[in-house]
Amino acid sequence: MTTTAGTLTFVNGSPRITGQYSGFDTTAIVEASILAKRLPAIRMESTISENELKTAAYGELNTLLNTFQTALNSLRNPPGLTGIEDNIFEGKSGFLTSSTTTPATDLLGVSSTNSALTGSYEIEVLQIAAANKTSSGVIADSSAAQSVTDTITIGLSGGTTKDIAITSDMTLNDIAVAINGETNNTDVRASVIKVADNDFRLILTAEETGKAITLSGTGNFLSTYGDGAVLTELQAAEKAQIKVDGIATVIVRDSNNIADVIDGLTLQLFKAEVGNTIKVEIDNNLGAAKEAISSFVEAYNNIRDVIDQSRDYDPASTTGSKPTLYGDDILRRIERSMNDIVSTGASGVDSGSFNTLGLIGISLDDDNKLKIDDTELDAALVNNLEGVRNVFEFSFVPDDSRLAIITRSKALDIDDFELVIDGVDGSGNITGASVTGFGNVFDISNASLIGKEGTAFEGMTMVFVGTPGSGSQTIQVKTSFGIAENFHQSIENFVKPGSGDLSTRLLEISAESKELGDRIIALDFRLELTRNFLIEKYAKLEESLAQADAMRKQLEAMANASK
């Protein structure tokens, strides 16, 4: 019998040599057997790899949808009592014109909230507010002990004061540090200025304009650094003074930022110029509205690109790979929703008003992407802003301003309706309410009406601020649903964390991959036991062959000896 070197393997740490006597490549035989038994694991690993690709693709799609939803939010008339501040169509911008050669922006700045009314105002800046600033006399050495012992009381007129202990060993720098340690409370800041060699000054500056620094003490602080009563005043506290729309009364404020004179406007005073009347024109910020519409179009087209890429595959072709989301059901539902909303347009708007994107200069090209005709959109924004809003927004218009909508959700499915308030008790709570033709569709909580689950009003919460003790009253409400609102709510079905289609699918994929991973681990564990068993089995075969060979050689030796 011919012997070979064999193959050394280890089973549970013990060496085994196989193939030495049989000549078999037992390692290859074992591995082939194991590989055949591991085919299910290979298929599961392939599925996990596909799931990883799907997870990445769904993640990218989810990001695009969230971006789209964000672009829609300012166009849809955001819900809530403060939603007006996020409504792009309510945005305002100010234009300033000076009555002299001085540029208006050198004197005045204007910022506006969305609640500001359009219109024009005339502003004259008579005086700007200034911060009070005082100084000590000349101090020869800022780092030497000042021999000042006092407890000073410092603050601003009408504000909080603090007592600060000054000891004789403190330097001028130490005193400044002690004062600054209470700045958050006193609004007085201290600094040490070097004017020249042997000439240092302690400077106190008010953190607020229009308010004088108050300073008193019981020791020698004021006599050392001032005239015994006060420090030297470098800048008096000045209040801002303006006139508005020619009203003779001068308006006086502590600060150069004035936000309580004209609702929704903040005036920033930079410089005074008596006799210069600045015209402030507040108008709708159409540029911001157009930019928001352009962002909507871009976000829409990015999703269309993903849809088109998922179809870029010919099953009959031998080249190219199948896109990860080829034939995906979620992507099909997204596309169907997008097509339906664009083709249907806004619902519930008045007859003759804009109700489709095409009427404001936005159309579909040959690739089903949106494109903007700038001339048409600009004309629509300038000449019929309300019409443009109707195309995009959700509107809720009651004939009683005491009724307001607080929240709304994708479940909301209503048209114009008539709300009947049974009455309001002495505490302002609604005693009962119904909708004509629908009946009792609201749960009542104090002054709130909450749409009942399963009704057309589910997802709606309204508040009615009625007169305490008043009786029955009827309110007519007109509603409409623009495409931005419909898109926003449709997308919510896909991206809502925990319950949206994409979220649910990603959780399912993750669970499947985890289960497959656990099964692979279990299978590989069993296969390792099988491998060890086979190696042990072939090792015993080699052992038997070795014994047989030894016996053969012994018999041959005996036979040769007897000749």
XYZ file of C-alpha atoms in Angstrom:
563
model
C 0.000 0.000 0.000
C 1.268 3.449 -0.875
C 1.103 6.049 1.902
C 0.977 9.826 1.599
C 1.721 12.669 3.965
C -1.977 13.066 4.741
C -3.759 16.198 5.974
C -3.466 17.571 9.491
C -6.695 18.906 10.971
C -7.841 19.689 14.493
C -11.022 18.529 16.166
C -11.780 20.245 19.457
C -8.104 21.113 19.745
C -6.868 17.558 19.078
C -4.806 16.866 15.905
C -6.091 14.408 13.313
C -4.236 13.182 10.185
C -6.450 11.987 7.347
C -5.729 10.643 3.868
C -2.344 9.141 4.782
C -3.315 5.524 3.995
C -6.515 5.872 1.962
C -5.122 8.456 -0.419
C -8.435 10.266 -0.269
C -8.523 14.102 -0.133
C -10.718 13.828 2.910
C -10.579 17.588 3.606
C -12.083 18.309 0.196
C -14.696 15.563 0.723
C -15.671 17.047 4.123
C -15.810 20.632 2.836
C -17.883 19.612 -0.200
C -20.327 17.842 2.094
C -20.517 20.850 4.430
C -20.943 23.256 1.509
C -23.863 21.221 0.165
C -25.504 21.287 3.573
C -24.845 25.069 3.877
C -26.695 26.073 0.702
C -29.728 27.262 2.740
C -27.435 29.579 4.721
C -25.962 30.974 1.503
C -29.486 31.720 0.257
C -30.305 33.427 3.567
C -27.093 35.499 3.361
C -28.112 36.565 -0.124
C -31.493 37.644 1.215
C -29.806 39.646 3.989
C -27.604 41.382 1.403
C -30.695 42.233 -0.656
C -32.372 43.530 2.490
C -29.400 45.787 3.177
C -29.740 47.260 -0.306
C -33.487 47.728 0.194
C -32.913 49.359 3.573
C -30.526 51.868 2.004
C -32.925 52.529 -0.896
C -35.923 52.958 1.403
C -33.835 55.212 3.647
C -32.964 57.438 0.686
C -36.623 57.505 -0.389
C -37.718 58.360 3.145
C -35.223 61.268 3.213
C -36.546 62.597 -0.102
C -40.138 62.357 1.118
C -39.281 64.150 4.354
C -37.547 66.872 2.344
C -40.648 67.128 0.154
C -42.889 67.353 3.215
C -40.693 70.103 4.678
C -40.908 72.051 1.407
C -44.703 71.713 1.528
C -45.189 72.851 5.107
C -44.943 76.594 4.581
C -47.238 76.338 1.530
C -50.031 74.353 3.170
C -51.135 76.904 5.809
C -49.510 75.211 8.828
C -52.002 74.276 11.557
C -52.242 75.807 15.002
C -52.845 79.270 16.397
C -49.239 80.239 15.582
C -49.244 78.624 12.139
C -49.497 82.047 10.509
C -45.864 82.696 11.407
C -44.779 79.694 9.304
C -47.138 80.433 6.408
C -45.011 81.638 3.513
C -47.947 83.461 1.925
C -48.302 85.592 5.059
C -44.648 86.667 4.896
C -44.016 90.401 4.667
C -41.095 92.521 3.545
C -40.346 96.190 4.128
C -39.186 98.827 1.666
C -37.678 102.087 2.995
C -37.509 105.469 1.239
C -35.742 108.538 2.632
C -37.068 112.083 2.134
C -33.489 113.437 2.037
C -30.269 112.350 0.385
C -29.369 110.268 3.444
C -29.993 106.573 2.651
C -32.964 105.347 4.680
C -31.058 102.243 5.751
C -28.434 104.463 7.457
C -31.133 105.650 9.832
C -33.648 102.841 10.201
C -34.113 99.102 9.810
C -37.429 97.250 9.808
C -38.210 93.571 10.416
C -41.683 92.109 10.229
C -43.572 89.071 11.423
C -46.205 87.377 9.308
C -48.922 88.971 11.409
C -47.962 92.457 10.184
C -50.517 94.180 7.982
C -49.621 95.461 4.536
C -49.530 99.236 4.310
C -47.235 102.221 4.577
C -45.984 104.314 7.505
C -43.890 107.446 7.935
C -41.151 107.372 10.571
C -38.977 110.258 11.788
C -36.025 109.352 14.015
C -35.506 112.230 16.439
C -33.042 110.615 18.847
C -31.469 107.231 19.307
C -31.153 105.570 22.688
C -27.722 105.556 24.304
C -26.185 103.650 27.210
C -25.022 105.577 30.260
C -21.242 105.520 30.738
C -19.248 106.933 33.680
C -15.564 107.121 34.562
C -13.283 107.419 37.564
C -10.514 109.984 37.735
C -6.865 109.208 36.938
C -5.426 106.163 38.749
C -1.634 105.849 38.577
C -1.372 102.051 38.937
C -4.203 99.616 38.128
C -2.387 96.721 39.806
C -1.685 98.426 43.134
C -3.869 98.132 46.230
C -6.313 101.030 46.183
C -6.860 101.433 49.954
C -10.578 101.750 49.288
C -12.952 100.278 51.831
C -16.626 100.392 50.969
C -19.811 98.480 50.234
C -21.170 99.973 47.030
C -24.724 99.524 45.801
C -24.875 99.442 41.999
C -27.501 98.912 39.317
C -29.628 100.672 36.706
C -32.476 103.069 37.340
C -35.633 101.063 38.025
C -33.731 97.773 37.967
C -32.106 95.322 40.348
C -29.239 96.557 42.534
C -26.533 94.580 44.261
C -24.167 95.313 47.134
C -20.491 94.747 46.335
C -17.821 94.697 49.053
C -14.615 96.619 48.274
C -11.623 95.950 50.564
C -8.468 97.998 50.983
C -6.170 95.383 49.429
C -8.109 95.250 46.139
C -6.503 96.663 42.980
C -8.416 98.575 40.324
C -8.502 95.380 38.250
C -9.886 93.480 41.249
C -12.654 96.048 41.690
C -13.628 95.702 38.013
C -13.766 91.911 38.402
C -15.963 92.226 41.496
C -18.405 94.543 39.701
C -18.535 92.252 36.651
C -19.308 89.320 38.913
C -22.761 90.866 39.402
C -23.329 92.138 35.849
C -26.003 89.518 35.140
C -28.003 91.017 37.995
C -27.120 94.711 37.757
C -26.690 95.184 33.992
C -23.601 97.301 34.733
C -20.264 96.313 33.226
C -16.849 97.537 34.425
C -13.606 97.856 32.486
C -10.154 99.319 33.132
C -8.810 101.562 30.375
C -5.161 102.571 30.059
C -5.110 106.128 28.740
C -1.336 106.560 29.139
C 1.462 105.497 31.435
C 0.342 106.145 35.011
C -3.152 107.019 33.758
C -5.779 104.319 34.234
C -9.562 104.806 34.465
C -12.361 102.624 35.818
C -15.236 102.768 33.283
C -18.812 101.733 34.156
C -21.144 101.055 31.231
C -24.866 100.309 31.341
C -25.830 97.130 29.479
C -29.184 98.694 28.582
C -29.840 101.965 26.783
C -32.015 104.690 28.225
C -31.337 103.806 31.860
C -28.962 105.661 34.193
C -26.412 103.880 36.347
C -27.176 104.185 40.056
C -24.177 104.052 42.403
C -23.919 104.729 46.127
C -21.659 103.721 49.026
C -20.943 104.177 52.703
C -17.152 104.346 52.464
C -14.540 106.148 50.366
C -15.254 104.668 46.869
C -16.988 107.757 45.461
C -14.589 110.208 47.093
C -11.605 108.238 45.705
C -12.906 107.834 42.158
C -15.418 110.669 41.859
C -16.447 113.925 43.467
C -17.826 112.213 46.546
C -21.310 111.837 45.047
C -20.926 110.567 41.475
C -18.349 109.498 38.910
C -17.638 111.606 35.825
C -20.346 111.054 33.178
C -18.955 110.232 29.728
C -22.273 109.447 28.061
C -25.702 110.284 29.427
C -28.463 107.698 29.282
C -30.651 108.677 26.328
C -34.036 107.300 25.308
C -35.096 106.678 21.725
C -37.513 109.231 20.275
C -39.518 108.880 17.085
C -42.601 110.254 15.386
C -44.976 108.043 13.394
C -47.302 109.148 10.588
C -47.009 112.805 11.508
C -48.534 112.365 14.970
C -47.339 115.330 17.030
C -46.762 113.248 20.154
C -43.188 112.033 20.378
C -42.950 108.307 21.048
C -40.267 107.537 23.638
C -38.717 104.108 24.319
C -35.705 102.880 26.296
C -34.265 100.816 23.429
C -33.372 101.375 19.789
C -35.291 98.175 18.976
C -38.942 99.193 19.110
C -41.479 96.394 18.691
C -44.606 97.775 20.378
C -45.541 100.744 18.198
C -46.789 99.054 15.023
C -48.202 95.522 15.284
C -45.949 92.942 13.673
C -43.094 95.387 13.023
C -39.816 95.930 14.849
C -38.029 99.210 14.183
C -34.245 99.283 14.571
C -32.969 102.842 15.036
C -29.431 103.440 13.769
C -29.101 107.206 13.588
C -31.235 110.290 14.191
C -31.964 112.876 11.511
C -34.610 115.410 12.465
C -36.761 116.447 9.523
C -36.090 113.287 7.473
C -39.327 111.362 7.077
C -38.689 107.734 6.144
C -41.494 106.004 4.270
C -41.877 102.363 5.315
C -43.910 100.226 2.919
C -44.926 96.738 4.105
C -46.021 94.342 1.388
C -46.339 90.610 0.804
C -42.987 88.891 0.349
C -43.687 87.438 -3.072
C -40.025 86.536 -3.596
C -40.083 84.200 -0.605
C -43.348 82.669 -1.810
C -41.881 81.964 -5.250
C -38.752 80.483 -3.682
C -40.908 78.146 -1.578
C -42.851 77.081 -4.684
C -39.567 76.419 -6.511
C -38.387 74.264 -3.584
C -41.655 72.316 -3.806
C -41.111 71.683 -7.522
C -37.495 70.609 -6.976
C -38.430 68.204 -4.159
C -41.258 66.741 -6.266
C -38.926 66.175 -9.224
C -36.299 64.488 -7.026
C -38.873 61.846 -6.101
C -39.845 61.458 -9.765
C -36.166 60.750 -10.506
C -36.174 57.844 -8.029
C -39.376 56.487 -9.595
C -37.881 56.712 -13.102
C -34.601 55.104 -12.000
C -36.496 52.170 -10.506
C -37.965 51.449 -13.944
C -34.704 51.709 -15.861
C -34.383 47.976 -16.449
C -35.179 45.529 -19.243
C -35.778 41.993 -17.905
C -34.945 40.583 -21.326
C -31.562 42.311 -21.447
C -28.414 40.406 -20.524
C -26.659 43.597 -19.429
C -27.394 45.900 -16.570
C -28.610 45.101 -13.074
C -32.141 45.265 -11.745
C -32.765 48.387 -9.601
C -33.281 47.657 -5.922
C -36.836 49.062 -5.922
C -37.821 47.647 -9.326
C -41.545 46.866 -9.180
C -41.746 47.988 -5.510
C -45.323 48.296 -4.247
C -44.634 51.277 -1.950
C -43.018 53.216 -4.780
C -46.030 52.455 -6.992
C -48.402 53.807 -4.328
C -46.295 56.956 -3.954
C -46.371 57.544 -7.698
C -50.114 56.940 -7.887
C -50.701 59.429 -5.067
C -48.489 62.053 -6.724
C -50.249 61.664 -10.059
C -53.715 61.851 -8.494
C -52.979 64.991 -6.468
C -51.402 66.878 -9.376
C -54.184 65.948 -11.797
C -57.024 66.648 -9.333
C -55.709 69.951 -8.017
C -57.309 71.840 -5.137
C -60.799 70.914 -3.961
C -63.468 73.102 -2.413
C -62.259 76.412 -3.874
C -64.727 78.927 -5.246
C -65.784 78.588 -8.862
C -63.584 80.637 -11.153
C -60.635 80.659 -8.764
C -57.289 79.020 -9.458
C -57.466 75.329 -8.557
C -54.687 73.622 -10.542
C -50.944 74.082 -10.924
C -51.368 74.680 -14.650
C -53.363 77.863 -14.019
C -50.425 79.447 -12.160
C -47.706 78.467 -14.629
C -46.624 75.051 -13.351
C -47.026 72.115 -15.734
C -45.792 68.564 -16.373
C -43.110 67.936 -18.981
C -42.663 64.808 -21.098
C -40.907 63.058 -18.184
C -43.792 63.769 -15.793
C -41.675 66.323 -13.965
C -42.981 69.716 -12.920
C -41.643 72.815 -14.659
C -42.247 76.489 -13.890
C -43.103 79.193 -16.377
C -41.567 82.116 -14.482
C -43.556 84.741 -16.356
C -46.905 83.090 -15.625
C -46.094 82.346 -11.980
C -44.831 85.889 -11.357
C -48.007 87.314 -12.885
C -50.183 85.025 -10.752
C -48.352 85.998 -7.553
C -48.564 89.718 -8.299
C -52.131 89.839 -9.610
C -53.886 87.052 -7.704
C -51.986 85.978 -4.599
C -55.180 84.618 -3.015
C -55.734 82.422 -6.060
C -52.206 81.011 -5.770
C -52.843 80.330 -2.084
C -56.018 78.425 -2.968
C -53.989 76.073 -5.160
C -51.693 75.114 -2.295
C -53.330 75.779 1.057
C -55.867 74.269 3.384
C -58.368 77.003 4.189
C -60.775 77.238 7.104
C -63.013 80.306 6.970
C -65.800 80.579 9.579
C -68.264 83.455 9.485
C -67.599 83.923 13.216
C -64.000 84.883 14.091
C -64.383 83.399 17.586
C -64.074 79.907 16.048
C -60.555 78.721 15.202
C -59.055 75.414 14.105
C -56.137 74.204 16.233
C -55.125 70.878 14.686
C -55.927 68.788 11.658
C -54.625 65.440 10.398
C -54.697 63.116 7.421
C -57.979 61.653 8.700
C -59.789 64.964 8.086
C -62.317 64.556 5.275
C -64.758 67.446 5.269
C -66.324 70.038 2.984
C -68.165 73.223 3.917
C -70.303 72.649 7.009
C -72.683 74.279 9.447
C -71.710 74.117 13.126
C -74.388 74.505 15.778
C -73.217 75.531 19.245
C -75.942 74.641 21.767
C -74.663 77.164 24.294
C -71.788 78.413 26.442
C -71.896 78.197 30.235
C -70.805 80.861 32.681
C -67.212 79.633 32.611
C -66.950 79.817 28.829
C -67.308 76.048 28.310
C -69.309 74.701 25.385
C -72.406 72.839 26.600
C -73.083 70.971 23.357
C -72.417 71.060 19.616
C -73.381 69.319 16.382
C -72.871 69.605 12.631
C -75.910 69.874 10.404
C -76.313 66.620 8.473
C -73.682 64.830 10.563
C -75.024 65.108 14.093
C -72.871 64.764 17.195
C -69.377 64.387 15.739
C -67.365 66.169 18.436
C -66.117 65.364 21.888
C -66.219 68.514 24.017
C -63.446 69.577 26.378
C -64.130 73.003 27.910
C -64.052 75.350 24.896
C -62.558 72.754 22.525
C -64.346 70.603 19.948
C -62.457 67.396 19.109
C -63.533 65.362 16.065
C -64.628 61.869 17.009
C -62.741 58.887 15.687
C -64.414 57.281 12.716
C -66.222 60.460 11.625
C -65.431 62.845 8.780
C -64.168 65.273 11.410
C -61.616 62.908 12.953
C -58.297 64.703 13.321
C -59.845 68.148 13.745
C -59.702 70.192 16.937
C -61.449 73.569 17.094
C -61.769 76.200 19.808
C -64.765 78.475 20.249
C -64.298 81.498 22.503
C -67.958 82.236 23.128
C -69.586 84.749 25.427
C -70.106 83.142 28.868
C -73.770 82.389 29.468
C -74.756 82.759 25.775
C -77.275 80.524 24.067
C -77.478 78.616 20.778
C -75.586 79.972 17.774
C -74.910 78.732 14.239
C -71.610 79.171 12.405
C -71.049 78.603 8.672
C -67.590 77.251 7.805
C -66.005 77.118 4.352
C -63.060 74.768 3.784
C -60.820 73.913 0.866
C -57.883 71.558 0.390
C -54.936 72.647 -1.750
C -52.333 70.364 -3.268
C -49.659 71.211 -0.686
C -52.020 70.108 2.087
C -52.998 66.944 0.209
C -49.380 66.089 -0.583
C -48.323 66.707 3.022
C -50.994 64.395 4.430
C -50.410 61.751 1.734
C -46.679 61.672 2.475
C -47.467 61.273 6.165
C -48.946 57.848 5.304
C -45.492 56.768 4.149
C -43.043 58.512 6.493
C -44.806 58.694 9.864
C -42.458 57.032 12.388
C -43.773 53.714 13.664
C -46.873 53.501 11.470
C -46.015 54.866 8.015
C -45.581 52.430 5.134
C -41.826 52.986 4.897
C -41.319 52.797 8.641
C -43.321 49.573 8.822
C -41.474 48.048 5.852
C -38.071 48.916 7.323
C -39.058 47.308 10.622
C -40.204 44.189 8.756
C -36.928 44.007 6.807
C -34.894 44.459 9.971
C -36.846 41.721 11.747
C -36.456 39.361 8.770
C -32.697 39.965 8.550
C -32.299 39.380 12.265
C -34.259 36.130 12.083
C -32.214 34.951 9.105
C -29.001 35.889 10.890
C -30.028 33.832 13.918
C -30.874 30.868 11.679
C -27.510 31.132 9.918
C -25.700 31.107 13.265
C -27.651 28.029 14.371
C -27.026 26.226 11.065
C -23.308 27.032 11.095
C -23.090 25.699 14.650
C -24.678 22.395 13.566
C -22.452 22.225 10.493
C -19.368 22.691 12.636
C -20.431 19.687 14.683
C -20.965 17.769 11.445
C -17.522 18.784 10.159
C -15.866 17.556 13.347
C -17.833 14.307 13.140
C -16.755 13.664 9.533
C -13.127 14.489 10.248
C -13.213 12.119 13.232
C -14.874 9.479 11.056
C -12.220 9.689 8.337
C -9.488 9.745 10.946
C -10.806 6.424 12.312
C -10.869 5.071 8.770
C -7.220 5.975 8.418
C -6.516 4.328 11.764
C -8.201 1.114 10.588
C -6.272 1.197 7.350
C -3.038 1.730 9.282
C -3.787 -1.301 11.473
C -4.621 -3.398 8.422
C -1.407 -2.307 6.754
C 0.596 -3.181 9.855
C -1.030 -6.634 9.982
C -0.307 -7.137 6.299
C 3.331 -6.316 6.801
C 3.512 -8.692 9.798
C 1.997 -11.556 7.782
C 4.343 -10.898 4.912
C 7.299 -10.970 7.316
C 6.135 -14.301 8.807
C 5.673 -15.769 5.367
C 9.110 -14.694 4.257
C 10.673 -16.136 7.460
C 9.185 -19.605 6.828
C 10.673 -19.964 3.359
